[in-house]
C-alpha cells in the first residue's frame, strides 16, 4: 500500500471510529505531511524503515522546528504505524522505538492580579465591541479556568445551581464541572439581560441555545472569542497581547498561590495527568522564594549588604 493511501485511511479511521474532533484530525494530517514530504511520493508503507523515520526527525530539527512540534510529529507517526500494524498493512512497526526530543522547561504565561483586573475592566472603559458580553467572557474564563472551546460551546442547559456551576466537555470527551464566582455570575447576568433587550430592540427572536453569541445572534466561535481578546489586549486596550489560554494559566496560578491542592486544580482544569498541572508549581515556588527573601530577617540583612 502506498504511504499516502495508508495515511488517508488512517485519518478516516480517526474520524469515524475514534471519533476525534475535526481540529485533532487536521492536526494529524498536517503533521504527517512532513513524512510524505521527506519520503518519496510513491513510497510504500511496508518499505518505511526506522532509520528513515529517525532521519526525518533530524531533518525537522535542522529546519529549526520547535521541540514541541517535533514531538507532535513523532506522536502522529507512532500512531499511524501502530494503526498500520493493527490492520495488517505492515508486519513490523518501524516507529516502535522512536523517542521524543527533550523539551525546554517553560513556565506558562500568566497575568498578575493587577493585569487580570485591568483586562476584565477594559470592556467598560473602551467602547470596542459588546461591553457586557465581553466582560462576561473574560470573567468566566478567569473564574473557571476552562478552555476557550469549552466556554464557546457552553449552553444554557449545561448550567447547574443557577449560574454557579456548569458541566463542560473537555479533551477526550471527558465531562467535568467548572465553577463561576460572584463577579463572573454578575457579569453573565448583565450580559444576558443585555442580550434579551438587544434582540427585542432588533425585533429578532433569541433562539440560540449557546450562551455566547455574536451581534447577529449566531454562535460565538472559538476564533471569535480569540479575536475579541486580541482587541482588548492589543494597542486599543491593555497593550499586553495575550491568548485565551493565558487566562487558564492565570486561574491555575492563582489557585495554587492561594493554597489549593494540586490534585484539586488538576480536576478543575481537566488535566488527565497531574504532571501537566505541576508546571504551575514552578511559578508558585518562585513566588515562595521571593516572599521568603523579603520576609526573613537574615535575608533582609544580606540584601542590604549587597
PDB file of C-alpha atoms in Angstrom:
ATOM      1  CA  UNK A   1       0.000   0.000   0.000  1.00  0.00           C
ATOM      2  CA  UNK A   2       1.253   3.489  -0.886  1.00  0.00           C
ATOM      3  CA  UNK A   3       2.054   5.561   2.198  1.00  0.00           C
ATOM      4  CA  UNK A   4      -0.328   8.376   1.244  1.00  0.00           C
ATOM      5  CA  UNK A   5      -3.197   5.885   0.861  1.00  0.00           C
ATOM      6  CA  UNK A   6      -2.402   4.464   4.295  1.00  0.00           C
ATOM      7  CA  UNK A   7      -2.460   7.977   5.764  1.00  0.00           C
ATOM      8  CA  UNK A   8      -5.812   8.775   4.135  1.00  0.00           C
ATOM      9  CA  UNK A   9      -7.276   5.547   5.501  1.00  0.00           C
ATOM     10  CA  UNK A  10      -5.822   6.303   8.939  1.00  0.00           C
ATOM     11  CA  UNK A  11      -7.407   9.769   9.006  1.00  0.00           C
ATOM     12  CA  UNK A  12     -10.795   8.270   8.129  1.00  0.00           C
ATOM     13  CA  UNK A  13     -10.314   5.810  10.997  1.00  0.00           C
ATOM     14  CA  UNK A  14      -9.605   8.677  13.405  1.00  0.00           C
ATOM     15  CA  UNK A  15     -12.774  10.438  12.321  1.00  0.00           C
ATOM     16  CA  UNK A  16     -15.221   7.554  12.017  1.00  0.00           C
ATOM     17  CA  UNK A  17     -14.017   5.000  14.583  1.00  0.00           C
ATOM     18  CA  UNK A  18     -12.154   7.007  17.211  1.00  0.00           C
ATOM     19  CA  UNK A  19     -14.499   9.985  16.621  1.00  0.00           C
ATOM     20  CA  UNK A  20     -11.764  12.527  17.218  1.00  0.00           C
ATOM     21  CA  UNK A  21     -12.591  16.190  16.691  1.00  0.00           C
ATOM     22  CA  UNK A  22     -12.116  17.818  13.310  1.00  0.00           C
ATOM     23  CA  UNK A  23      -9.293  20.003  14.639  1.00  0.00           C
ATOM     24  CA  UNK A  24      -7.445  16.972  16.047  1.00  0.00           C
ATOM     25  CA  UNK A  25      -7.683  15.100  12.745  1.00  0.00           C
ATOM     26  CA  UNK A  26      -6.463  18.186  10.880  1.00  0.00           C
ATOM     27  CA  UNK A  27      -3.507  18.287  13.268  1.00  0.00           C
ATOM     28  CA  UNK A  28      -2.627  14.677  12.450  1.00  0.00           C
ATOM     29  CA  UNK A  29      -2.913  15.404   8.729  1.00  0.00           C
ATOM     30  CA  UNK A  30      -0.645  18.454   8.962  1.00  0.00           C
ATOM     31  CA  UNK A  31       1.969  16.560  10.981  1.00  0.00           C
ATOM     32  CA  UNK A  32       2.007  13.609   8.583  1.00  0.00           C
ATOM     33  CA  UNK A  33       2.600  15.927   5.618  1.00  0.00           C
ATOM     34  CA  UNK A  34       6.187  16.195   6.902  1.00  0.00           C
ATOM     35  CA  UNK A  35       6.537  12.422   6.494  1.00  0.00           C
ATOM     36  CA  UNK A  36       5.282  12.307   2.903  1.00  0.00           C
ATOM     37  CA  UNK A  37       7.403  15.349   2.031  1.00  0.00           C
ATOM     38  CA  UNK A  38      10.513  13.651   3.363  1.00  0.00           C
ATOM     39  CA  UNK A  39       9.979  10.251   1.730  1.00  0.00           C
ATOM     40  CA  UNK A  40       9.411   9.517  -1.946  1.00  0.00           C
ATOM     41  CA  UNK A  41       5.910  10.316  -3.183  1.00  0.00           C
ATOM     42  CA  UNK A  42       5.197   6.715  -4.202  1.00  0.00           C
ATOM     43  CA  UNK A  43       6.878   5.089  -1.182  1.00  0.00           C
ATOM     44  CA  UNK A  44       5.045   2.064   0.136  1.00  0.00           C
ATOM     45  CA  UNK A  45       4.133   1.899   3.805  1.00  0.00           C
ATOM     46  CA  UNK A  46       5.826  -1.519   4.026  1.00  0.00           C
ATOM     47  CA  UNK A  47       9.175  -0.093   2.881  1.00  0.00           C
ATOM     48  CA  UNK A  48       9.500   2.626   5.549  1.00  0.00           C
ATOM     49  CA  UNK A  49      12.337   1.902   7.975  1.00  0.00           C
ATOM     50  CA  UNK A  50      13.195   3.039  11.489  1.00  0.00           C
ATOM     51  CA  UNK A  51      16.317   4.728  10.120  1.00  0.00           C
ATOM     52  CA  UNK A  52      14.249   6.787   7.661  1.00  0.00           C
ATOM     53  CA  UNK A  53      11.908   7.907  10.429  1.00  0.00           C
ATOM     54  CA  UNK A  54      14.813   8.900  12.666  1.00  0.00           C
ATOM     55  CA  UNK A  55      16.405  10.802   9.783  1.00  0.00           C
ATOM     56  CA  UNK A  56      13.115  12.639   9.177  1.00  0.00           C
ATOM     57  CA  UNK A  57      13.141  13.767  12.819  1.00  0.00           C
ATOM     58  CA  UNK A  58      16.697  15.044  12.411  1.00  0.00           C
ATOM     59  CA  UNK A  59      15.656  16.848   9.243  1.00  0.00           C
ATOM     60  CA  UNK A  60      12.878  18.688  11.102  1.00  0.00           C
ATOM     61  CA  UNK A  61      15.341  19.614  13.830  1.00  0.00           C
ATOM     62  CA  UNK A  62      17.736  21.053  11.229  1.00  0.00           C
ATOM     63  CA  UNK A  63      14.864  23.170   9.922  1.00  0.00           C
ATOM     64  CA  UNK A  64      14.657  24.715  13.422  1.00  0.00           C
ATOM     65  CA  UNK A  65      11.217  23.301  14.100  1.00  0.00           C
ATOM     66  CA  UNK A  66      10.192  23.721  17.742  1.00  0.00           C
ATOM     67  CA  UNK A  67      10.732  20.723  20.008  1.00  0.00           C
ATOM     68  CA  UNK A  68       7.030  20.549  20.861  1.00  0.00           C
ATOM     69  CA  UNK A  69       6.138  20.429  17.152  1.00  0.00           C
ATOM     70  CA  UNK A  70       8.697  17.669  16.548  1.00  0.00           C
ATOM     71  CA  UNK A  71       7.230  15.648  19.408  1.00  0.00           C
ATOM     72  CA  UNK A  72       3.770  16.098  17.951  1.00  0.00           C
ATOM     73  CA  UNK A  73       5.102  14.794  14.616  1.00  0.00           C
ATOM     74  CA  UNK A  74       6.661  11.785  16.378  1.00  0.00           C
ATOM     75  CA  UNK A  75       3.373  11.046  18.147  1.00  0.00           C
ATOM     76  CA  UNK A  76       1.489  11.203  14.827  1.00  0.00           C
ATOM     77  CA  UNK A  77       3.983   8.855  13.142  1.00  0.00           C
ATOM     78  CA  UNK A  78       3.807   6.407  16.044  1.00  0.00           C
ATOM     79  CA  UNK A  79       0.017   6.342  15.932  1.00  0.00           C
ATOM     80  CA  UNK A  80      -0.048   5.925  12.142  1.00  0.00           C
ATOM     81  CA  UNK A  81       2.255   2.903  12.113  1.00  0.00           C
ATOM     82  CA  UNK A  82       0.553   1.359  15.145  1.00  0.00           C
ATOM     83  CA  UNK A  83      -2.674   1.525  13.137  1.00  0.00           C
ATOM     84  CA  UNK A  84      -0.989   0.016  10.045  1.00  0.00           C
ATOM     85  CA  UNK A  85       0.339  -2.862  12.159  1.00  0.00           C
ATOM     86  CA  UNK A  86      -3.063  -3.410  13.745  1.00  0.00           C
ATOM     87  CA  UNK A  87      -4.911  -3.697  10.422  1.00  0.00           C
ATOM     88  CA  UNK A  88      -2.194  -5.787   8.775  1.00  0.00           C
ATOM     89  CA  UNK A  89      -0.668  -3.285   6.345  1.00  0.00           C
ATOM     90  CA  UNK A  90       2.800  -3.970   7.820  1.00  0.00           C
ATOM     91  CA  UNK A  91       4.356  -6.891   9.675  1.00  0.00           C
ATOM     92  CA  UNK A  92       6.827  -4.884  11.772  1.00  0.00           C
ATOM     93  CA  UNK A  93       6.280  -1.431  13.257  1.00  0.00           C
ATOM     94  CA  UNK A  94       9.273   0.814  12.359  1.00  0.00           C
ATOM     95  CA  UNK A  95       8.114   3.598  14.705  1.00  0.00           C
ATOM     96  CA  UNK A  96       8.029   1.459  17.827  1.00  0.00           C
ATOM     97  CA  UNK A  97      11.390   2.666  19.183  1.00  0.00           C
ATOM     98  CA  UNK A  98      11.103   6.349  18.249  1.00  0.00           C
ATOM     99  CA  UNK A  99      11.961   8.589  21.193  1.00  0.00           C
ATOM    100  CA  UNK A 100      10.653  12.093  21.748  1.00  0.00           C
ATOM    101  CA  UNK A 101      13.065  15.013  21.990  1.00  0.00           C
ATOM    102  CA  UNK A 102      13.672  16.815  25.266  1.00  0.00           C
ATOM    103  CA  UNK A 103      11.528  19.883  25.756  1.00  0.00           C
ATOM    104  CA  UNK A 104      12.914  23.073  27.288  1.00  0.00           C
ATOM    105  CA  UNK A 105      11.228  23.918  30.578  1.00  0.00           C
ATOM    106  CA  UNK A 106       8.788  26.717  30.000  1.00  0.00           C
ATOM    107  CA  UNK A 107       6.782  28.492  32.626  1.00  0.00           C
ATOM    108  CA  UNK A 108       3.256  29.115  31.286  1.00  0.00           C
ATOM    109  CA  UNK A 109       2.432  32.729  30.567  1.00  0.00           C
ATOM    110  CA  UNK A 110       0.023  34.207  33.073  1.00  0.00           C
ATOM    111  CA  UNK A 111      -1.283  37.585  34.200  1.00  0.00           C
ATOM    112  CA  UNK A 112      -0.626  39.260  37.523  1.00  0.00           C
ATOM    113  CA  UNK A 113      -3.558  40.183  39.732  1.00  0.00           C
ATOM    114  CA  UNK A 114      -3.391  43.802  38.566  1.00  0.00           C
ATOM    115  CA  UNK A 115      -3.179  42.750  34.906  1.00  0.00           C
ATOM    116  CA  UNK A 116      -6.207  40.443  35.098  1.00  0.00           C
ATOM    117  CA  UNK A 117      -8.210  43.147  36.895  1.00  0.00           C
ATOM    118  CA  UNK A 118      -7.236  45.631  34.201  1.00  0.00           C
ATOM    119  CA  UNK A 119      -8.272  43.253  31.417  1.00  0.00           C
ATOM    120  CA  UNK A 120     -11.627  42.394  32.986  1.00  0.00           C
ATOM    121  CA  UNK A 121     -12.440  46.091  33.429  1.00  0.00           C
ATOM    122  CA  UNK A 122     -11.341  47.025  29.911  1.00  0.00           C
ATOM    123  CA  UNK A 123     -14.741  46.390  28.202  1.00  0.00           C
ATOM    124  CA  UNK A 124     -16.343  49.024  30.460  1.00  0.00           C
ATOM    125  CA  UNK A 125     -13.565  51.527  29.733  1.00  0.00           C
ATOM    126  CA  UNK A 126     -13.309  51.057  25.974  1.00  0.00           C
ATOM    127  CA  UNK A 127     -16.286  51.051  23.619  1.00  0.00           C
ATOM    128  CA  UNK A 128     -14.790  48.462  21.301  1.00  0.00           C
ATOM    129  CA  UNK A 129     -17.350  45.707  20.785  1.00  0.00           C
ATOM    130  CA  UNK A 130     -20.102  44.463  23.118  1.00  0.00           C
ATOM    131  CA  UNK A 131     -19.299  45.646  26.632  1.00  0.00           C
ATOM    132  CA  UNK A 132     -21.367  43.296  28.803  1.00  0.00           C
ATOM    133  CA  UNK A 133     -20.748  40.202  26.693  1.00  0.00           C
ATOM    134  CA  UNK A 134     -17.006  40.738  26.531  1.00  0.00           C
ATOM    135  CA  UNK A 135     -16.695  41.369  30.266  1.00  0.00           C
ATOM    136  CA  UNK A 136     -18.660  38.165  30.928  1.00  0.00           C
ATOM    137  CA  UNK A 137     -16.341  36.190  28.616  1.00  0.00           C
ATOM    138  CA  UNK A 138     -13.214  37.402  30.442  1.00  0.00           C
ATOM    139  CA  UNK A 139     -14.643  36.949  33.937  1.00  0.00           C
ATOM    140  CA  UNK A 140     -15.916  33.437  33.189  1.00  0.00           C
ATOM    141  CA  UNK A 141     -12.667  32.272  31.590  1.00  0.00           C
ATOM    142  CA  UNK A 142     -10.676  33.526  34.565  1.00  0.00           C
ATOM    143  CA  UNK A 143     -13.164  32.310  37.174  1.00  0.00           C
ATOM    144  CA  UNK A 144     -13.451  28.750  35.868  1.00  0.00           C
ATOM    145  CA  UNK A 145     -10.119  28.031  34.187  1.00  0.00           C
ATOM    146  CA  UNK A 146     -11.993  26.350  31.360  1.00  0.00           C
ATOM    147  CA  UNK A 147     -10.615  26.097  27.841  1.00  0.00           C
ATOM    148  CA  UNK A 148     -11.834  28.653  25.319  1.00  0.00           C
ATOM    149  CA  UNK A 149     -13.508  25.860  23.313  1.00  0.00           C
ATOM    150  CA  UNK A 150     -15.403  24.775  26.435  1.00  0.00           C
ATOM    151  CA  UNK A 151     -16.695  28.300  27.025  1.00  0.00           C
ATOM    152  CA  UNK A 152     -17.599  28.797  23.362  1.00  0.00           C
ATOM    153  CA  UNK A 153     -19.651  25.578  23.388  1.00  0.00           C
ATOM    154  CA  UNK A 154     -21.360  26.313  26.712  1.00  0.00           C
ATOM    155  CA  UNK A 155     -25.167  26.049  26.521  1.00  0.00           C
ATOM    156  CA  UNK A 156     -27.861  27.158  28.933  1.00  0.00           C
ATOM    157  CA  UNK A 157     -28.730  23.515  29.573  1.00  0.00           C
ATOM    158  CA  UNK A 158     -25.187  22.942  30.907  1.00  0.00           C
ATOM    159  CA  UNK A 159     -25.691  25.130  33.981  1.00  0.00           C
ATOM    160  CA  UNK A 160     -26.491  23.708  37.402  1.00  0.00           C
ATOM    161  CA  UNK A 161     -27.195  25.552  40.651  1.00  0.00           C
ATOM    162  CA  UNK A 162     -28.141  28.739  38.859  1.00  0.00           C
ATOM    163  CA  UNK A 163     -25.045  30.148  37.208  1.00  0.00           C
ATOM    164  CA  UNK A 164     -22.665  28.915  39.897  1.00  0.00           C
ATOM    165  CA  UNK A 165     -21.538  25.790  38.039  1.00  0.00           C
ATOM    166  CA  UNK A 166     -21.674  24.211  34.598  1.00  0.00           C
ATOM    167  CA  UNK A 167     -20.918  20.832  33.067  1.00  0.00           C
ATOM    168  CA  UNK A 168     -18.413  21.137  30.212  1.00  0.00           C
ATOM    169  CA  UNK A 169     -16.964  18.568  27.841  1.00  0.00           C
ATOM    170  CA  UNK A 170     -13.185  18.736  27.633  1.00  0.00           C
ATOM    171  CA  UNK A 171     -10.467  16.885  25.763  1.00  0.00           C
ATOM    172  CA  UNK A 172     -11.141  13.218  25.118  1.00  0.00           C
ATOM    173  CA  UNK A 173     -14.862  13.952  25.537  1.00  0.00           C
ATOM    174  CA  UNK A 174     -14.443  13.930  29.320  1.00  0.00           C
ATOM    175  CA  UNK A 175     -17.121  15.792  31.252  1.00  0.00           C
ATOM    176  CA  UNK A 176     -16.335  17.838  34.357  1.00  0.00           C
ATOM    177  CA  UNK A 177     -17.831  20.654  36.387  1.00  0.00           C
ATOM    178  CA  UNK A 178     -16.411  24.176  36.341  1.00  0.00           C
ATOM    179  CA  UNK A 179     -17.376  26.939  38.727  1.00  0.00           C
ATOM    180  CA  UNK A 180     -18.061  30.665  38.497  1.00  0.00           C
ATOM    181  CA  UNK A 181     -17.589  33.058  41.405  1.00  0.00           C
ATOM    182  CA  UNK A 182     -19.725  36.130  42.137  1.00  0.00           C
ATOM    183  CA  UNK A 183     -18.030  38.563  39.750  1.00  0.00           C
ATOM    184  CA  UNK A 184     -18.429  36.098  36.876  1.00  0.00           C
ATOM    185  CA  UNK A 185     -22.069  35.368  37.749  1.00  0.00           C
ATOM    186  CA  UNK A 186     -22.864  39.084  37.938  1.00  0.00           C
ATOM    187  CA  UNK A 187     -21.157  39.771  34.608  1.00  0.00           C
ATOM    188  CA  UNK A 188     -23.045  36.871  32.998  1.00  0.00           C
ATOM    189  CA  UNK A 189     -26.426  38.092  34.268  1.00  0.00           C
ATOM    190  CA  UNK A 190     -25.727  41.635  32.989  1.00  0.00           C
ATOM    191  CA  UNK A 191     -24.805  40.209  29.586  1.00  0.00           C
ATOM    192  CA  UNK A 192     -27.934  38.012  29.401  1.00  0.00           C
ATOM    193  CA  UNK A 193     -30.171  40.984  30.327  1.00  0.00           C
ATOM    194  CA  UNK A 194     -28.405  42.992  27.628  1.00  0.00           C
ATOM    195  CA  UNK A 195     -28.770  40.149  25.138  1.00  0.00           C
ATOM    196  CA  UNK A 196     -32.527  39.804  25.685  1.00  0.00           C
ATOM    197  CA  UNK A 197     -33.046  43.569  25.330  1.00  0.00           C
ATOM    198  CA  UNK A 198     -30.903  43.736  22.199  1.00  0.00           C
ATOM    199  CA  UNK A 199     -32.885  41.072  20.371  1.00  0.00           C
ATOM    200  CA  UNK A 200     -36.175  42.673  21.358  1.00  0.00           C
ATOM    201  CA  UNK A 201     -34.942  46.023  20.047  1.00  0.00           C
ATOM    202  CA  UNK A 202     -33.807  44.357  16.811  1.00  0.00           C
ATOM    203  CA  UNK A 203     -37.183  42.561  16.578  1.00  0.00           C
ATOM    204  CA  UNK A 204     -35.356  39.237  16.444  1.00  0.00           C
ATOM    205  CA  UNK A 205     -36.237  36.016  18.232  1.00  0.00           C
ATOM    206  CA  UNK A 206     -33.404  34.910  20.531  1.00  0.00           C
ATOM    207  CA  UNK A 207     -33.431  31.150  19.988  1.00  0.00           C
ATOM    208  CA  UNK A 208     -29.714  30.348  20.200  1.00  0.00           C
ATOM    209  CA  UNK A 209     -29.045  27.852  23.000  1.00  0.00           C
ATOM    210  CA  UNK A 210     -25.372  28.787  23.146  1.00  0.00           C
ATOM    211  CA  UNK A 211     -24.638  31.196  25.984  1.00  0.00           C
ATOM    212  CA  UNK A 212     -22.337  33.453  23.993  1.00  0.00           C
ATOM    213  CA  UNK A 213     -23.472  34.863  20.660  1.00  0.00           C
ATOM    214  CA  UNK A 214     -22.211  37.419  18.183  1.00  0.00           C
ATOM    215  CA  UNK A 215     -24.057  40.645  17.472  1.00  0.00           C
ATOM    216  CA  UNK A 216     -26.082  38.915  14.757  1.00  0.00           C
ATOM    217  CA  UNK A 217     -27.357  36.320  17.207  1.00  0.00           C
ATOM    218  CA  UNK A 218     -25.212  33.456  15.930  1.00  0.00           C
ATOM    219  CA  UNK A 219     -22.965  31.162  17.925  1.00  0.00           C
ATOM    220  CA  UNK A 220     -19.789  32.934  19.062  1.00  0.00           C
ATOM    221  CA  UNK A 221     -16.929  30.674  17.939  1.00  0.00           C
ATOM    222  CA  UNK A 222     -13.527  29.967  19.473  1.00  0.00           C
ATOM    223  CA  UNK A 223     -11.985  32.168  16.808  1.00  0.00           C
ATOM    224  CA  UNK A 224     -14.466  34.906  17.681  1.00  0.00           C
ATOM    225  CA  UNK A 225     -13.542  34.829  21.369  1.00  0.00           C
ATOM    226  CA  UNK A 226      -9.837  34.876  20.492  1.00  0.00           C
ATOM    227  CA  UNK A 227     -10.377  37.883  18.262  1.00  0.00           C
ATOM    228  CA  UNK A 228     -12.318  39.715  20.980  1.00  0.00           C
ATOM    229  CA  UNK A 229      -9.496  39.141  23.441  1.00  0.00           C
ATOM    230  CA  UNK A 230      -6.927  40.310  20.893  1.00  0.00           C
ATOM    231  CA  UNK A 231      -8.793  43.618  20.555  1.00  0.00           C
ATOM    232  CA  UNK A 232      -8.881  44.293  24.293  1.00  0.00           C
ATOM    233  CA  UNK A 233      -5.303  43.143  24.931  1.00  0.00           C
ATOM    234  CA  UNK A 234      -3.927  44.916  21.863  1.00  0.00           C
ATOM    235  CA  UNK A 235      -2.935  48.567  21.312  1.00  0.00           C
ATOM    236  CA  UNK A 236      -6.556  49.721  21.725  1.00  0.00           C
ATOM    237  CA  UNK A 237      -6.746  48.124  25.173  1.00  0.00           C
ATOM    238  CA  UNK A 238      -4.116  46.967  27.663  1.00  0.00           C
ATOM    239  CA  UNK A 239      -1.372  46.769  25.001  1.00  0.00           C
ATOM    240  CA  UNK A 240      -0.329  43.436  26.512  1.00  0.00           C
ATOM    241  CA  UNK A 241      -1.297  40.895  23.846  1.00  0.00           C
ATOM    242  CA  UNK A 242      -2.395  37.539  25.259  1.00  0.00           C
ATOM    243  CA  UNK A 243      -4.288  34.436  24.155  1.00  0.00           C
ATOM    244  CA  UNK A 244      -7.388  32.978  25.853  1.00  0.00           C
ATOM    245  CA  UNK A 245      -5.187  30.186  27.230  1.00  0.00           C
ATOM    246  CA  UNK A 246      -3.293  32.759  29.310  1.00  0.00           C
ATOM    247  CA  UNK A 247      -6.470  33.224  31.380  1.00  0.00           C
ATOM    248  CA  UNK A 248      -6.489  29.479  32.058  1.00  0.00           C
ATOM    249  CA  UNK A 249      -2.859  29.702  33.163  1.00  0.00           C
ATOM    250  CA  UNK A 250      -3.734  32.695  35.342  1.00  0.00           C
ATOM    251  CA  UNK A 251      -6.563  30.754  37.009  1.00  0.00           C
ATOM    252  CA  UNK A 252      -4.272  27.801  37.797  1.00  0.00           C
ATOM    253  CA  UNK A 253      -1.517  30.044  39.131  1.00  0.00           C
ATOM    254  CA  UNK A 254      -3.918  31.977  41.364  1.00  0.00           C
ATOM    255  CA  UNK A 255      -5.441  28.789  42.778  1.00  0.00           C
ATOM    256  CA  UNK A 256      -2.065  27.268  43.670  1.00  0.00           C
ATOM    257  CA  UNK A 257      -0.697  30.521  45.105  1.00  0.00           C
ATOM    258  CA  UNK A 258      -3.703  30.731  47.381  1.00  0.00           C
ATOM    259  CA  UNK A 259      -3.167  27.248  48.766  1.00  0.00           C
ATOM    260  CA  UNK A 260      -5.321  24.995  46.597  1.00  0.00           C
ATOM    261  CA  UNK A 261      -4.180  21.373  46.416  1.00  0.00           C
ATOM    262  CA  UNK A 262      -2.584  20.476  43.083  1.00  0.00           C
ATOM    263  CA  UNK A 263      -4.959  17.488  42.693  1.00  0.00           C
ATOM    264  CA  UNK A 264      -7.963  19.784  43.052  1.00  0.00           C
ATOM    265  CA  UNK A 265      -6.551  22.164  40.443  1.00  0.00           C
ATOM    266  CA  UNK A 266      -5.904  19.174  38.173  1.00  0.00           C
ATOM    267  CA  UNK A 267      -9.579  18.206  38.421  1.00  0.00           C
ATOM    268  CA  UNK A 268     -10.804  21.761  37.830  1.00  0.00           C
ATOM    269  CA  UNK A 269      -8.595  22.126  34.738  1.00  0.00           C
ATOM    270  CA  UNK A 270      -9.495  18.692  33.380  1.00  0.00           C
ATOM    271  CA  UNK A 271      -5.872  17.543  33.087  1.00  0.00           C
ATOM    272  CA  UNK A 272      -5.510  13.790  32.593  1.00  0.00           C
ATOM    273  CA  UNK A 273      -2.120  13.824  34.341  1.00  0.00           C
ATOM    274  CA  UNK A 274      -1.107  15.728  37.459  1.00  0.00           C
ATOM    275  CA  UNK A 275       2.328  16.330  35.889  1.00  0.00           C
ATOM    276  CA  UNK A 276       0.668  18.777  33.491  1.00  0.00           C
ATOM    277  CA  UNK A 277      -0.777  20.723  36.424  1.00  0.00           C
ATOM    278  CA  UNK A 278       2.544  20.677  38.254  1.00  0.00           C
ATOM    279  CA  UNK A 279       4.007  23.049  35.647  1.00  0.00           C
ATOM    280  CA  UNK A 280       2.342  25.824  37.617  1.00  0.00           C
ATOM    281  CA  UNK A 281       4.115  24.885  40.839  1.00  0.00           C
ATOM    282  CA  UNK A 282       7.330  26.337  39.353  1.00  0.00           C
ATOM    283  CA  UNK A 283       5.628  29.717  39.413  1.00  0.00           C
ATOM    284  CA  UNK A 284       4.423  29.346  42.985  1.00  0.00           C
ATOM    285  CA  UNK A 285       7.880  28.146  44.092  1.00  0.00           C
ATOM    286  CA  UNK A 286       9.459  31.271  42.610  1.00  0.00           C
ATOM    287  CA  UNK A 287       6.928  33.394  44.480  1.00  0.00           C
ATOM    288  CA  UNK A 288       7.624  31.476  47.698  1.00  0.00           C
ATOM    289  CA  UNK A 289      11.373  32.114  47.414  1.00  0.00           C
ATOM    290  CA  UNK A 290      10.764  35.797  46.671  1.00  0.00           C
ATOM    291  CA  UNK A 291       8.487  36.126  49.705  1.00  0.00           C
ATOM    292  CA  UNK A 292      10.982  34.300  51.923  1.00  0.00           C
ATOM    293  CA  UNK A 293      13.830  36.581  50.872  1.00  0.00           C
ATOM    294  CA  UNK A 294      11.751  39.631  51.666  1.00  0.00           C
ATOM    295  CA  UNK A 295      10.385  38.371  54.989  1.00  0.00           C
ATOM    296  CA  UNK A 296      13.277  36.558  56.676  1.00  0.00           C
ATOM    297  CA  UNK A 297      15.380  38.895  58.922  1.00  0.00           C
ATOM    298  CA  UNK A 298      18.724  37.426  57.888  1.00  0.00           C
ATOM    299  CA  UNK A 299      17.763  37.564  54.222  1.00  0.00           C
ATOM    300  CA  UNK A 300      16.936  41.248  54.664  1.00  0.00           C
ATOM    301  CA  UNK A 301      20.376  41.952  56.179  1.00  0.00           C
ATOM    302  CA  UNK A 302      22.079  40.044  53.399  1.00  0.00           C
ATOM    303  CA  UNK A 303      20.183  42.056  50.767  1.00  0.00           C
ATOM    304  CA  UNK A 304      21.220  45.325  52.426  1.00  0.00           C
ATOM    305  CA  UNK A 305      24.878  44.261  52.415  1.00  0.00           C
ATOM    306  CA  UNK A 306      24.661  43.582  48.696  1.00  0.00           C
TER     307      UNK A 306
END
